[in-house]
CSV table of C-alpha atoms and ligand atoms in Angstrom, one decimal:
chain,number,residue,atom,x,y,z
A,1,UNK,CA,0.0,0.0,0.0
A,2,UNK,CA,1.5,3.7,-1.1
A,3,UNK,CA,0.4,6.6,0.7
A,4,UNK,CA,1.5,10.5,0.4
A,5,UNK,CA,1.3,12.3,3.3
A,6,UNK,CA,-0.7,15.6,3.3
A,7,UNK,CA,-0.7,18.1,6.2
A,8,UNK,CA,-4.3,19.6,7.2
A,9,UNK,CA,-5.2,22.2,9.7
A,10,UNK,CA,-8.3,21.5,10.8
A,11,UNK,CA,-10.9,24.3,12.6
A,12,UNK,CA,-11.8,24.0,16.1
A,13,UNK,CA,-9.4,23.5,19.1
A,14,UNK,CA,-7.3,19.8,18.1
A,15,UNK,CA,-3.8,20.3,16.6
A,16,UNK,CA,-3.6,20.3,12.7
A,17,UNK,CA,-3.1,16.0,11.7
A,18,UNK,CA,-1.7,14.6,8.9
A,19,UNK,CA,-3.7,12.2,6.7
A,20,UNK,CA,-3.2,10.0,4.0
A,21,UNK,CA,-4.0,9.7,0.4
A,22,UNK,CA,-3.9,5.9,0.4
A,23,UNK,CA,-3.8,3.6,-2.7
A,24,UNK,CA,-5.7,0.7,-1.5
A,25,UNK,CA,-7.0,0.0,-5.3
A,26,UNK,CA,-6.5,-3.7,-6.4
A,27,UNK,CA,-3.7,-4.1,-8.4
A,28,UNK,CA,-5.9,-6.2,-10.8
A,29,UNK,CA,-9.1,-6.4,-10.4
A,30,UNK,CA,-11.3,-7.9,-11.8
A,31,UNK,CA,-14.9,-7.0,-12.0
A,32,UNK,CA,-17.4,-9.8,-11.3
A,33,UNK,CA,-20.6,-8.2,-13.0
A,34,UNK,CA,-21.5,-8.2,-16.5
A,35,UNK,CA,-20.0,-6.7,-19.2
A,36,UNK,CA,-23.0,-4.3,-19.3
A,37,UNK,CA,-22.3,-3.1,-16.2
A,38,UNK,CA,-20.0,0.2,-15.2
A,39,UNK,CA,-17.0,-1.1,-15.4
A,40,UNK,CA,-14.2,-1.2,-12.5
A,41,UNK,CA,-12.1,2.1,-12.6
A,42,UNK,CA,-8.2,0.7,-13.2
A,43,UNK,CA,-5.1,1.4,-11.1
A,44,UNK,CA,-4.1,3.9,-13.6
A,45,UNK,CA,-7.3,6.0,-13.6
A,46,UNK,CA,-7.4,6.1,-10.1
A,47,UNK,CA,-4.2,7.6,-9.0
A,48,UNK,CA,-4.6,9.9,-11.5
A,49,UNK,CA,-7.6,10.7,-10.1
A,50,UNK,CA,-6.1,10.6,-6.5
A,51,UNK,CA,-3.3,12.9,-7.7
A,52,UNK,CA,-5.5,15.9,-8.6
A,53,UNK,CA,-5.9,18.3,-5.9
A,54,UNK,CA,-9.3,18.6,-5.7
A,55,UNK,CA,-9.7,15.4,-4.0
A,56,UNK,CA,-9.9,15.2,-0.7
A,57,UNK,CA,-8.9,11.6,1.3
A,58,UNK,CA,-9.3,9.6,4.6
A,59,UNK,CA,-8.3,5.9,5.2
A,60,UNK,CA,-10.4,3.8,5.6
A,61,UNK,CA,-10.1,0.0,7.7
A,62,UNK,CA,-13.3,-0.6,8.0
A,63,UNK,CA,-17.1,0.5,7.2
A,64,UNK,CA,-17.2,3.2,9.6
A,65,UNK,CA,-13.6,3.4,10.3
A,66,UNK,CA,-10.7,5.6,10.4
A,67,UNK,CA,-9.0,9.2,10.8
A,68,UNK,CA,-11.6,12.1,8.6
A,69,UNK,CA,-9.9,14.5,6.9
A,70,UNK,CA,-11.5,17.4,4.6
A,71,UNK,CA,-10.1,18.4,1.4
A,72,UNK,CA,-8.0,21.3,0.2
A,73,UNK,CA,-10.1,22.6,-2.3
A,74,UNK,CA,-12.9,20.5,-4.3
A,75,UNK,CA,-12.2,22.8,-6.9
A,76,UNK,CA,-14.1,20.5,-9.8
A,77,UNK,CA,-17.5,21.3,-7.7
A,78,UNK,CA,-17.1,25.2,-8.7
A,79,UNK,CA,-16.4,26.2,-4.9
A,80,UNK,CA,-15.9,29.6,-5.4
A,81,UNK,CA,-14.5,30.2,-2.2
A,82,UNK,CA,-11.7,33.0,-2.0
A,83,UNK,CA,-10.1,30.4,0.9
A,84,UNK,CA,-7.1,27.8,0.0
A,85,UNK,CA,-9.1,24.9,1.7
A,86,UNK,CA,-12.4,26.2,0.1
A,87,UNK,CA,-14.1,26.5,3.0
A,88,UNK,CA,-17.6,27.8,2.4
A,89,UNK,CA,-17.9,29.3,6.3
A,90,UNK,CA,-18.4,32.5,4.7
A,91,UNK,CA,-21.8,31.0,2.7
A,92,UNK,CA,-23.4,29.1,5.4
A,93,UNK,CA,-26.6,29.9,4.2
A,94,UNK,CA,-25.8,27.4,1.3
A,95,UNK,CA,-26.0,24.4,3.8
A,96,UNK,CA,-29.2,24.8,5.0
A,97,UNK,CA,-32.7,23.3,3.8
A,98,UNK,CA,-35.6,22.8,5.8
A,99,UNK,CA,-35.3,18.7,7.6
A,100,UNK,CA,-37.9,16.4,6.0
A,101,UNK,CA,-38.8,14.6,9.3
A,102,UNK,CA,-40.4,16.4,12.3
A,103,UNK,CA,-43.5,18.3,14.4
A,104,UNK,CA,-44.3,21.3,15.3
A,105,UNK,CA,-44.9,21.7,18.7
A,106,UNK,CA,-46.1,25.1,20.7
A,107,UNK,CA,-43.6,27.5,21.8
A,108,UNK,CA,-42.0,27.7,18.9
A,109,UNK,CA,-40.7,23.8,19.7
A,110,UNK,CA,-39.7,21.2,17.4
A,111,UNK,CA,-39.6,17.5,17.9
A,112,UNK,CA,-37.4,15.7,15.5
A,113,UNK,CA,-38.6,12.5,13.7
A,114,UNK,CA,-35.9,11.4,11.6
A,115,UNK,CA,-33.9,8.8,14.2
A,116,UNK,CA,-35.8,7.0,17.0
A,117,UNK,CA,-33.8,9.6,19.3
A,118,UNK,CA,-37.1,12.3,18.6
A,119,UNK,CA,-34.8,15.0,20.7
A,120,UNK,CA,-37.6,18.2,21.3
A,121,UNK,CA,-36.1,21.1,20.6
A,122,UNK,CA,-36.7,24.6,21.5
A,123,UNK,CA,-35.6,27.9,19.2
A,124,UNK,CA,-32.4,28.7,18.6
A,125,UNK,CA,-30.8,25.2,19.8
A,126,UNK,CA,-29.8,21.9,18.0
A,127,UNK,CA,-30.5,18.5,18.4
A,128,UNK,CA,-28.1,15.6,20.0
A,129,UNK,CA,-26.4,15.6,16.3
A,130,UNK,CA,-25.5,18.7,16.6
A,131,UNK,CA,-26.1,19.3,12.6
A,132,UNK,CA,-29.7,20.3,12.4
A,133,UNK,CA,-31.2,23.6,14.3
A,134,UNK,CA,-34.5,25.0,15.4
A,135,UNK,CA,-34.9,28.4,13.5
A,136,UNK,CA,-37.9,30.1,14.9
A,137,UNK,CA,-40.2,26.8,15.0
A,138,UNK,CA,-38.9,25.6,11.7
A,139,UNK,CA,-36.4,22.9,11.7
A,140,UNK,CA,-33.4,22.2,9.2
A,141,UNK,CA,-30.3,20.3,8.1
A,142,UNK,CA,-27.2,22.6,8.6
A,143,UNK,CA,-25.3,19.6,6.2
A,144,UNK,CA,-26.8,19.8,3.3
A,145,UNK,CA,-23.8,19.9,0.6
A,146,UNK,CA,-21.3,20.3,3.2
A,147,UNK,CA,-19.1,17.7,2.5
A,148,UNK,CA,-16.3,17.0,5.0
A,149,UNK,CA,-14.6,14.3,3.2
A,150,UNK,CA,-14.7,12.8,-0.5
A,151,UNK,CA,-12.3,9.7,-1.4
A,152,UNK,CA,-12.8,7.3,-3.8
A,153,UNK,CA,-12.9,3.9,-2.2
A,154,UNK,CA,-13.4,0.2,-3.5
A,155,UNK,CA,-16.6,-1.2,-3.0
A,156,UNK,CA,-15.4,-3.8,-0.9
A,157,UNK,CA,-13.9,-1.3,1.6
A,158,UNK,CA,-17.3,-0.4,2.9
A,159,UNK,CA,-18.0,-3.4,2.9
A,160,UNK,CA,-20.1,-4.4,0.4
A,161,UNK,CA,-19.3,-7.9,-1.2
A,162,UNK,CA,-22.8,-8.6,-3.3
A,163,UNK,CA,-22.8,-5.0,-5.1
A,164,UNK,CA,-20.6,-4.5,-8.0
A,165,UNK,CA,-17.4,-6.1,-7.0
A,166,UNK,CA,-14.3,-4.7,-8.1
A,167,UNK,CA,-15.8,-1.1,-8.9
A,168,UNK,CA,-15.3,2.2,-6.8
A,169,UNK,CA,-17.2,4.3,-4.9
A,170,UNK,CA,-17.3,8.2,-4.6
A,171,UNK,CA,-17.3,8.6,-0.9
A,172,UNK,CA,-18.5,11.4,1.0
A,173,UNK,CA,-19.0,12.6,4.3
A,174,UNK,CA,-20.5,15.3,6.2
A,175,UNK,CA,-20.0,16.0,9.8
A,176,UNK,CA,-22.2,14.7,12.8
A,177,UNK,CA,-23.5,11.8,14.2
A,178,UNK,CA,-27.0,10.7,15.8
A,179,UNK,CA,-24.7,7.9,18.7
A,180,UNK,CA,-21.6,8.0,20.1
A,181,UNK,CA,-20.0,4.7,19.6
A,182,UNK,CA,-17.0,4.6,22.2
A,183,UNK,CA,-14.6,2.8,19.0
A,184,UNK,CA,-15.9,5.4,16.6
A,185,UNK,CA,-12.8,5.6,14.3
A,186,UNK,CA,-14.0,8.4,12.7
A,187,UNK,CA,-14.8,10.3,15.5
A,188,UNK,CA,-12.8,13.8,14.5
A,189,UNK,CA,-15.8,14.3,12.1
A,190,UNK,CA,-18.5,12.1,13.6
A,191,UNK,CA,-18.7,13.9,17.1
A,192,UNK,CA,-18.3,17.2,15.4
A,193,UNK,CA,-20.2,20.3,15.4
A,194,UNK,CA,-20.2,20.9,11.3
A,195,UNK,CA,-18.4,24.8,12.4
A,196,UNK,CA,-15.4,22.2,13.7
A,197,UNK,CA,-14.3,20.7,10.4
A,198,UNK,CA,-13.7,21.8,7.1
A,199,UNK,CA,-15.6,21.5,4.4
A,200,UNK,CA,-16.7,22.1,1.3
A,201,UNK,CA,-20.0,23.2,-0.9
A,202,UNK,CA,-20.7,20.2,-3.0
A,203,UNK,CA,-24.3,19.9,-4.5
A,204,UNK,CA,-26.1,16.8,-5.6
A,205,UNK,CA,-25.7,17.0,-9.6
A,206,UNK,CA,-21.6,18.5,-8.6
A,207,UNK,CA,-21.3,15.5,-6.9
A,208,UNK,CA,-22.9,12.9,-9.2
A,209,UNK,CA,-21.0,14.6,-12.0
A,210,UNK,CA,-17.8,13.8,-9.9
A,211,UNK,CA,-18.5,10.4,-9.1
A,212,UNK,CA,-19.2,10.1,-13.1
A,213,UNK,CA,-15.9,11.9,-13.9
A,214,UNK,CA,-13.9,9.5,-11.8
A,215,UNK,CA,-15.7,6.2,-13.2
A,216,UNK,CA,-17.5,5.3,-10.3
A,217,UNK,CA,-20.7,3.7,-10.6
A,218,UNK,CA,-21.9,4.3,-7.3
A,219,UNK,CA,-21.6,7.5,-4.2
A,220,UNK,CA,-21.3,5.7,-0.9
A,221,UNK,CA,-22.8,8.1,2.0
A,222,UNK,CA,-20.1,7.1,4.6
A,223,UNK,CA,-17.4,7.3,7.2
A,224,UNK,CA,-19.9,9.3,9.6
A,225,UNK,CA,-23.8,9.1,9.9
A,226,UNK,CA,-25.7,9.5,6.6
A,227,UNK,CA,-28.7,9.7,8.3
A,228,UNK,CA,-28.2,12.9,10.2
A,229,UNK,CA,-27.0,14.2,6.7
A,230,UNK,CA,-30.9,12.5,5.4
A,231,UNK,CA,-31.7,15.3,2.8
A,232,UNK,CA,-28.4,15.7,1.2
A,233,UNK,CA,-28.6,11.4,0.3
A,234,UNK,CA,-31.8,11.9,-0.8
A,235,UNK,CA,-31.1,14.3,-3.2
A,236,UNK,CA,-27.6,13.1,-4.4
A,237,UNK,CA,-29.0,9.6,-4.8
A,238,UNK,CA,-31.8,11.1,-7.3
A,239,UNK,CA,-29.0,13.2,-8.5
A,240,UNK,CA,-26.6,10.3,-8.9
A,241,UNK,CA,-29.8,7.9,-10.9
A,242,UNK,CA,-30.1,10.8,-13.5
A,243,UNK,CA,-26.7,10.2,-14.7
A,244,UNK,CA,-26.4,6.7,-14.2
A,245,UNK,CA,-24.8,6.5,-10.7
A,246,UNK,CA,-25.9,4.3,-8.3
A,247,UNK,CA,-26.3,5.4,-4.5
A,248,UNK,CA,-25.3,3.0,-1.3
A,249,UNK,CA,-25.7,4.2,2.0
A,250,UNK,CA,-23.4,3.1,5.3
A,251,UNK,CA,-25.0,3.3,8.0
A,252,UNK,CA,-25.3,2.3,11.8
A,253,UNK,CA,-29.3,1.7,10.8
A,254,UNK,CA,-30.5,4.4,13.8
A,255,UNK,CA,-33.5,5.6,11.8
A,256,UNK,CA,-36.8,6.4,11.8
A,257,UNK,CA,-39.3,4.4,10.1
A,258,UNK,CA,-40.7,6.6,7.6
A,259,UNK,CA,-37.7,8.1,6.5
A,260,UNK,CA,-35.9,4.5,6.0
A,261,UNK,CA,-38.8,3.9,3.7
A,262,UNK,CA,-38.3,6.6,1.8
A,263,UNK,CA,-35.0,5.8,1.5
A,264,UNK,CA,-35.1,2.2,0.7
A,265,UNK,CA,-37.1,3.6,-2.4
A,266,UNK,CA,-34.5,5.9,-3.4
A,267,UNK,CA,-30.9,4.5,-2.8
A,268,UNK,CA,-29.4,0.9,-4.0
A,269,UNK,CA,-27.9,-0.6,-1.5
A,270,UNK,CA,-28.2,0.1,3.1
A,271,UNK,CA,-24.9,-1.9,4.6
A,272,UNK,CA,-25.8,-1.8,8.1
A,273,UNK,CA,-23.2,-1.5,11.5
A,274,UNK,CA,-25.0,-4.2,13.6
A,275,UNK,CA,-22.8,-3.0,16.7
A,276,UNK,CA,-23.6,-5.9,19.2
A,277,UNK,CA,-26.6,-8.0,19.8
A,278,UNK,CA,-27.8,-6.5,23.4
A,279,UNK,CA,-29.5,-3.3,24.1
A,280,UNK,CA,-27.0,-3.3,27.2
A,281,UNK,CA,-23.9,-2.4,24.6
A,282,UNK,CA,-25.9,-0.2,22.7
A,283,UNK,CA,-27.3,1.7,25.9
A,284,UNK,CA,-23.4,1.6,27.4
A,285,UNK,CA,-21.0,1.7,24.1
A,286,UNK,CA,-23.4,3.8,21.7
A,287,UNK,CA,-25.5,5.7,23.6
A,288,UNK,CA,-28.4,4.2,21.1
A,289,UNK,CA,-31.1,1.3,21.3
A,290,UNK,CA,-30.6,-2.4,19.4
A,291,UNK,CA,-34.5,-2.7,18.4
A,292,UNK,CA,-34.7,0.6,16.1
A,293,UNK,CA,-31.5,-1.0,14.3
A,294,UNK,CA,-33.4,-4.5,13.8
A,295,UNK,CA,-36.4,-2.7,13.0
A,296,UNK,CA,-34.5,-1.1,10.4
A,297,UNK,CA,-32.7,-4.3,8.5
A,298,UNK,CA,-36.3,-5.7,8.6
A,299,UNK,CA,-37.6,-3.3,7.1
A,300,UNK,CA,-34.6,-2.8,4.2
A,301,UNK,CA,-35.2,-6.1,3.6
A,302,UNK,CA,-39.0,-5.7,2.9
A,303,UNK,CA,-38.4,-3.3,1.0
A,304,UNK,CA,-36.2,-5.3,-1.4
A,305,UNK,CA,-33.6,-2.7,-0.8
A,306,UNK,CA,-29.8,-4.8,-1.1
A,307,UNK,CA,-28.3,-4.9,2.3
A,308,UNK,CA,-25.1,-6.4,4.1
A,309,UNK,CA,-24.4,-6.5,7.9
A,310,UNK,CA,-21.5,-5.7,9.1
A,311,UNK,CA,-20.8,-6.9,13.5
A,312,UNK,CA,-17.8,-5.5,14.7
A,313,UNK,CA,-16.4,-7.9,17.0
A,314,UNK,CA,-15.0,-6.0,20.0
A,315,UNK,CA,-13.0,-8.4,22.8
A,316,UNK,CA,-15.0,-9.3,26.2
A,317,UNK,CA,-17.8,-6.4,24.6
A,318,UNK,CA,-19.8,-8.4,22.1
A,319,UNK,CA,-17.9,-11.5,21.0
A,320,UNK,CA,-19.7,-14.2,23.5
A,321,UNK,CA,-20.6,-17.4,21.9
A,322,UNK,CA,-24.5,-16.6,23.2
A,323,UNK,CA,-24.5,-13.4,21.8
A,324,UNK,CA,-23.2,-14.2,18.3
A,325,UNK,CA,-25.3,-17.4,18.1
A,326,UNK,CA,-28.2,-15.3,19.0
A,327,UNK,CA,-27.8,-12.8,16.7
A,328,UNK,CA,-26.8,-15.5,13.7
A,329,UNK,CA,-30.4,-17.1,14.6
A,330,UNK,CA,-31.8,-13.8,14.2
A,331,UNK,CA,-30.5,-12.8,11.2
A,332,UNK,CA,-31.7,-16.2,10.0
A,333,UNK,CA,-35.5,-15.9,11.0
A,334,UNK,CA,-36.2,-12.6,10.6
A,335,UNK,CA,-33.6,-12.0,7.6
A,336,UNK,CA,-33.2,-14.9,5.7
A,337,UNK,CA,-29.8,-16.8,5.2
A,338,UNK,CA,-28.7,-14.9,2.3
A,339,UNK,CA,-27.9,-11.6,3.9
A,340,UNK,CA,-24.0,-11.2,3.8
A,341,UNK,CA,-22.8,-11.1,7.6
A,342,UNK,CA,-19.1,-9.4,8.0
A,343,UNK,CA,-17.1,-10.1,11.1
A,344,UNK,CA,-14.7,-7.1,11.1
A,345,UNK,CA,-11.5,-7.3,13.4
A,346,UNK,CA,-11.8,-4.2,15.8
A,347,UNK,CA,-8.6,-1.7,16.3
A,348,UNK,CA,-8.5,0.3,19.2
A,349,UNK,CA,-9.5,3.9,18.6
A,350,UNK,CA,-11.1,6.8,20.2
A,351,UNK,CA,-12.6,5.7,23.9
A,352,UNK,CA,-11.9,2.2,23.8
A,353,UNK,CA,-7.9,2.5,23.7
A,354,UNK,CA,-7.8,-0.2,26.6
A,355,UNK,CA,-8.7,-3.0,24.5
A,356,UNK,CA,-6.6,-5.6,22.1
A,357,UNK,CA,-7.2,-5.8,18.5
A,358,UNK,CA,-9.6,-8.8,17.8
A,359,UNK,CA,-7.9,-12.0,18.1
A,360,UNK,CA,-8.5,-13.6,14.7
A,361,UNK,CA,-9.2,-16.9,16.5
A,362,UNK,CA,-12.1,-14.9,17.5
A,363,UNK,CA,-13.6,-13.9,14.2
A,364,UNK,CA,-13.3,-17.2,13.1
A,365,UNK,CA,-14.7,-18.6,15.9
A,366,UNK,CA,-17.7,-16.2,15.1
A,367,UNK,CA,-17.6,-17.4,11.5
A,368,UNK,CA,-18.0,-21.2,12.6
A,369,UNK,CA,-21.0,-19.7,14.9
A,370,UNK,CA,-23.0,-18.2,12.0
A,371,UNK,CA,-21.7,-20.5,9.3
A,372,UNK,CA,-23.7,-23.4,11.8
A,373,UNK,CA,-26.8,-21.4,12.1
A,374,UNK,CA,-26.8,-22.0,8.4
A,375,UNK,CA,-25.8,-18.4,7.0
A,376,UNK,CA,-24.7,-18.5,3.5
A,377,UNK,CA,-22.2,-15.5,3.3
A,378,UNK,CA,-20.3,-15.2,6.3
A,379,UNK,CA,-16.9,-12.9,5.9
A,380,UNK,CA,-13.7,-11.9,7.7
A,381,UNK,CA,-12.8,-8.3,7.4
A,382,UNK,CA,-9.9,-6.1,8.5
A,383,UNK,CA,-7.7,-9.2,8.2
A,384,UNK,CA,-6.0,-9.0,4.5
A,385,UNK,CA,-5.7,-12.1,2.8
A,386,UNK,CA,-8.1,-14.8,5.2
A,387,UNK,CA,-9.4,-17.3,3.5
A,388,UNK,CA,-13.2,-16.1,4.5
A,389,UNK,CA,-13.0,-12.9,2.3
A,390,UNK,CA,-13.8,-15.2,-0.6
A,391,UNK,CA,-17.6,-15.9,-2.0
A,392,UNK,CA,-18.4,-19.2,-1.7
A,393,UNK,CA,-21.5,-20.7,-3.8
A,394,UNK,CA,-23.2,-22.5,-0.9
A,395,UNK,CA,-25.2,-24.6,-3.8
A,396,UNK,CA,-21.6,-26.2,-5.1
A,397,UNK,CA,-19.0,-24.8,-2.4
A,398,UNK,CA,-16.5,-23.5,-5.3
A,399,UNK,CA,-15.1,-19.9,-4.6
A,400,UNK,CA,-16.9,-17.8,-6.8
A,401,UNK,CA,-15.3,-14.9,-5.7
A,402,UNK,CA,-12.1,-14.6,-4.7
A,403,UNK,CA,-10.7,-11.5,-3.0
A,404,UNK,CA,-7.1,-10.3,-1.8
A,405,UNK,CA,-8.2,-7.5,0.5
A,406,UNK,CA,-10.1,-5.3,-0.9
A,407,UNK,CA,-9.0,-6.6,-4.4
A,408,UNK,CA,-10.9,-8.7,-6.3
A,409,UNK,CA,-8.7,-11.4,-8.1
A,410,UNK,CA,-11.4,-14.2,-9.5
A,411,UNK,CA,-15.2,-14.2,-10.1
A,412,UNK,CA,-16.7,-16.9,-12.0
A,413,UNK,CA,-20.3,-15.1,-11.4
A,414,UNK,CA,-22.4,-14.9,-14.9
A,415,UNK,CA,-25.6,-13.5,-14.8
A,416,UNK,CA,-25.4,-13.2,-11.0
A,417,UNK,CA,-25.3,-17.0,-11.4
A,418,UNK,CA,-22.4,-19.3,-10.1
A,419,UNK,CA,-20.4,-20.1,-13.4
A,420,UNK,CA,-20.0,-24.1,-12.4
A,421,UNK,CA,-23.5,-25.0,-11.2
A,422,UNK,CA,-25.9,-21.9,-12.2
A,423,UNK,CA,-26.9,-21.9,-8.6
A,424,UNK,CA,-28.2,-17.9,-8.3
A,425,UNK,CA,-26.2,-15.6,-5.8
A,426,UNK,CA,-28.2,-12.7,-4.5
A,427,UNK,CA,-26.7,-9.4,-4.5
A,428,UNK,CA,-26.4,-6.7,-7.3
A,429,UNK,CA,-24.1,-7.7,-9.8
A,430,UNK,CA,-24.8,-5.6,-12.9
B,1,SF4,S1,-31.5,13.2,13.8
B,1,SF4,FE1,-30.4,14.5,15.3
B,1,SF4,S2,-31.9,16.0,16.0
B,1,SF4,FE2,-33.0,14.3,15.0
B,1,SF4,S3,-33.7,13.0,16.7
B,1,SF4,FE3,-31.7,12.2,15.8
B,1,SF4,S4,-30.1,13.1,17.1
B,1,SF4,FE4,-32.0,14.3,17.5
């Protein structure tokens, strides 16, 4: 892996960090949908994409993972700003559109509908987020176009195994987040005010054009919440379908009803951060609640919407045998076993510095736990090269697709069909 260091001063009180414009593109990949579909961008497109200065970067170890930078100057969106880093803060207006989800309530009181939080607000303050304000008795997103980040990533760094394999995604981020997961590893933009970072004006079609201009046949909404930045998916993801960009949303699943809905009918694909399978973790680690997050991948799945789960599996936290069989039986009933489970190897980070990385004994112990409750595609992620980062067709048992990483070496897929028995694979291949 080559990276190029790149110093940023970031607003706010922490010290100016340096990130890293990380080539983690597949030396050869090679792209597992049809040869209708948007084809994978190649190594030599994408570092000359990486190279141009209007990109800006983060790495990236896991769906939700790792140190959030913003970018010098997006310059391809048409920022006009005067500033070097082309920060908008002198346009904030720009930002702001009235939230989609919430009541009015006397006084000049809001109560927000858009995650199961419902935080009542009175004028002039914000919600737990911290990016969406009570004007006057009218509510709105303070993130709309405000994008924090933007790196192009592989598909399978998200992760998302059963959509497009071997293609790229534009990334974005804004800053915020509705939890406050203790191992956030993106915490420097998720528990953020959007004042604290920099970032830049980016509006839907600027940003489906970019994704375009790079080759990438899909925007991920990432690295932070995309549900506190609702609006700004919705838009880009109607944005992106006009020109023939796809929309995939990464996302700890802390929604509302109504608005998942509305989603599910608008984006392509929800991979969802199952953090633990007790409310105790969620009510001690996350500050959240488990049953609006399975309420949630039910409901994707209704929908028809494409989903993968990704379980991080956090020593002496989550990683009993109970819990992960339970959750395995879950995911079973309620899910069926075709719903691609990833057990990702935790890093310490943020709050939770005290802890080891994950044993992988542990994730494959996991593994063995799901793969008996008869799951069909259960993964091991943040461990490069294990064996159980490869597709197998449950019908026949070949590897169907074979990954190094986040590179994708083999697929014998055709017609989302395994290419020595025909048995079908689920996902979104083309
Ligand atoms: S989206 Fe933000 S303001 Fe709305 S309920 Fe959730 S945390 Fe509160």
């Amino acid at each position: 892996m080559k990276t190029k260091e790149a110093d940023l001063s970031k607003a706010g009180t922490k010290p100016p960090r340096t990130f890293l414009i990380v080539d983690h593109l597949p030396k050869s990949s090679v792209p597992a949908h049809d040869a209708a579909a948007p084809s994978a961008l190649d190594r030599r497109a994408f570092l000359k994409a990486a190279a141009l200065p209007c990109l800006a970067t983060c790495a990236l170890v896991s769906g939700c993972a790792r140190p959030i930078t913003t970018s010098s100057a997006l310059a391809a969106t048409g920022n006009t700003s005067p500033t070097p880093w082309g920060m908008a803060t002198e346009n904030e207006s720009q930002f702001v559109v009235e939230a989609r989800f919430y009541e009015k309530q006397p006084n000049k009181k809001i109560k927000c509908k858009l995650c199961p939080r419902e935080c009542v607000i009175d004028d002039r303050e914000r919600g737990y987020c911290g990016a969406r304000e009570n004007r006057g008795g009218t509510y709105y997103s303070l993130v709309h176009s405000r994008v924090a980040t933007a790196h192009i990533d592989p598909i399978e760094k998200k992760p998302l195994f059963h959509f497009l394999p071997g293609t790229v995604a534009f990334s974005i981020a804004t800053a915020g987040c509705n939890v406050n997961c203790k191992f956030c590893q993106n915490w420097e933009i998720s528990q953020v005010r959007p004042e604290q970072v920099r970032s830049t004006y980016m509006a839907p079609q600027d940003l489906a054009g970019l994704a375009k201009q790079y080759q990438c046949p899909s925007i991920a909404y990432t690295y932070s919440e995309p549900v506190i930045f609702y609006e700004y998916v919705a838009d880009a993801a109607e944005a992106g379908h006009s020109q023939g960009v796809r929309s995939v949303v990464i996302s700890g699943g802390y929604i509302q009803q109504e608005p998942l809905r509305k989603w599910c009918r608008t984006v392509d694909a929800i991979k969802i951060d199952l953090k633990a399978f007790s409310e105790k973790f969620y009510k001690e680690v996350v500050n959240g609640q488990l049953k609006p997050v399975l309420d949630t991948l039910v409901t994707i799945q209704k929908q028809g919407t494409w989903t993968e789960i990704v379980y991080l599996v956090i020593p002496t936290l989550n990683d009993s045998d109970a819990e992960l069989k339970a959750m395995a039986q879950w995911v079973k009933s309620y899910l069926g076993p075709d719903v691609p489970v990833h057990f990702t190897r935790f890093h310490p980070e943020y709050l939770l510095t005290n802890l080891p990385e994950t044993p992988v004994a542990t994730l494959e112990r996991a593994k063995a736990i799901a793969d008996a409750e008869g799951l069909h595609y259960v993964y091991i992620g943040n461990v490069p090269g294990h064996p159980a980062e490869n597709t197998h067709c449950p019908k026949c048992g070949r590897v169907i697709v074979e990954r190094q990483g986040y590179t994708v070496a083999q697929a014998h897929l055709k017609k989302g069909k395994c290419e020595y028995c025909h048995q079908a694979i689920p996902g979104v291949w083309s």
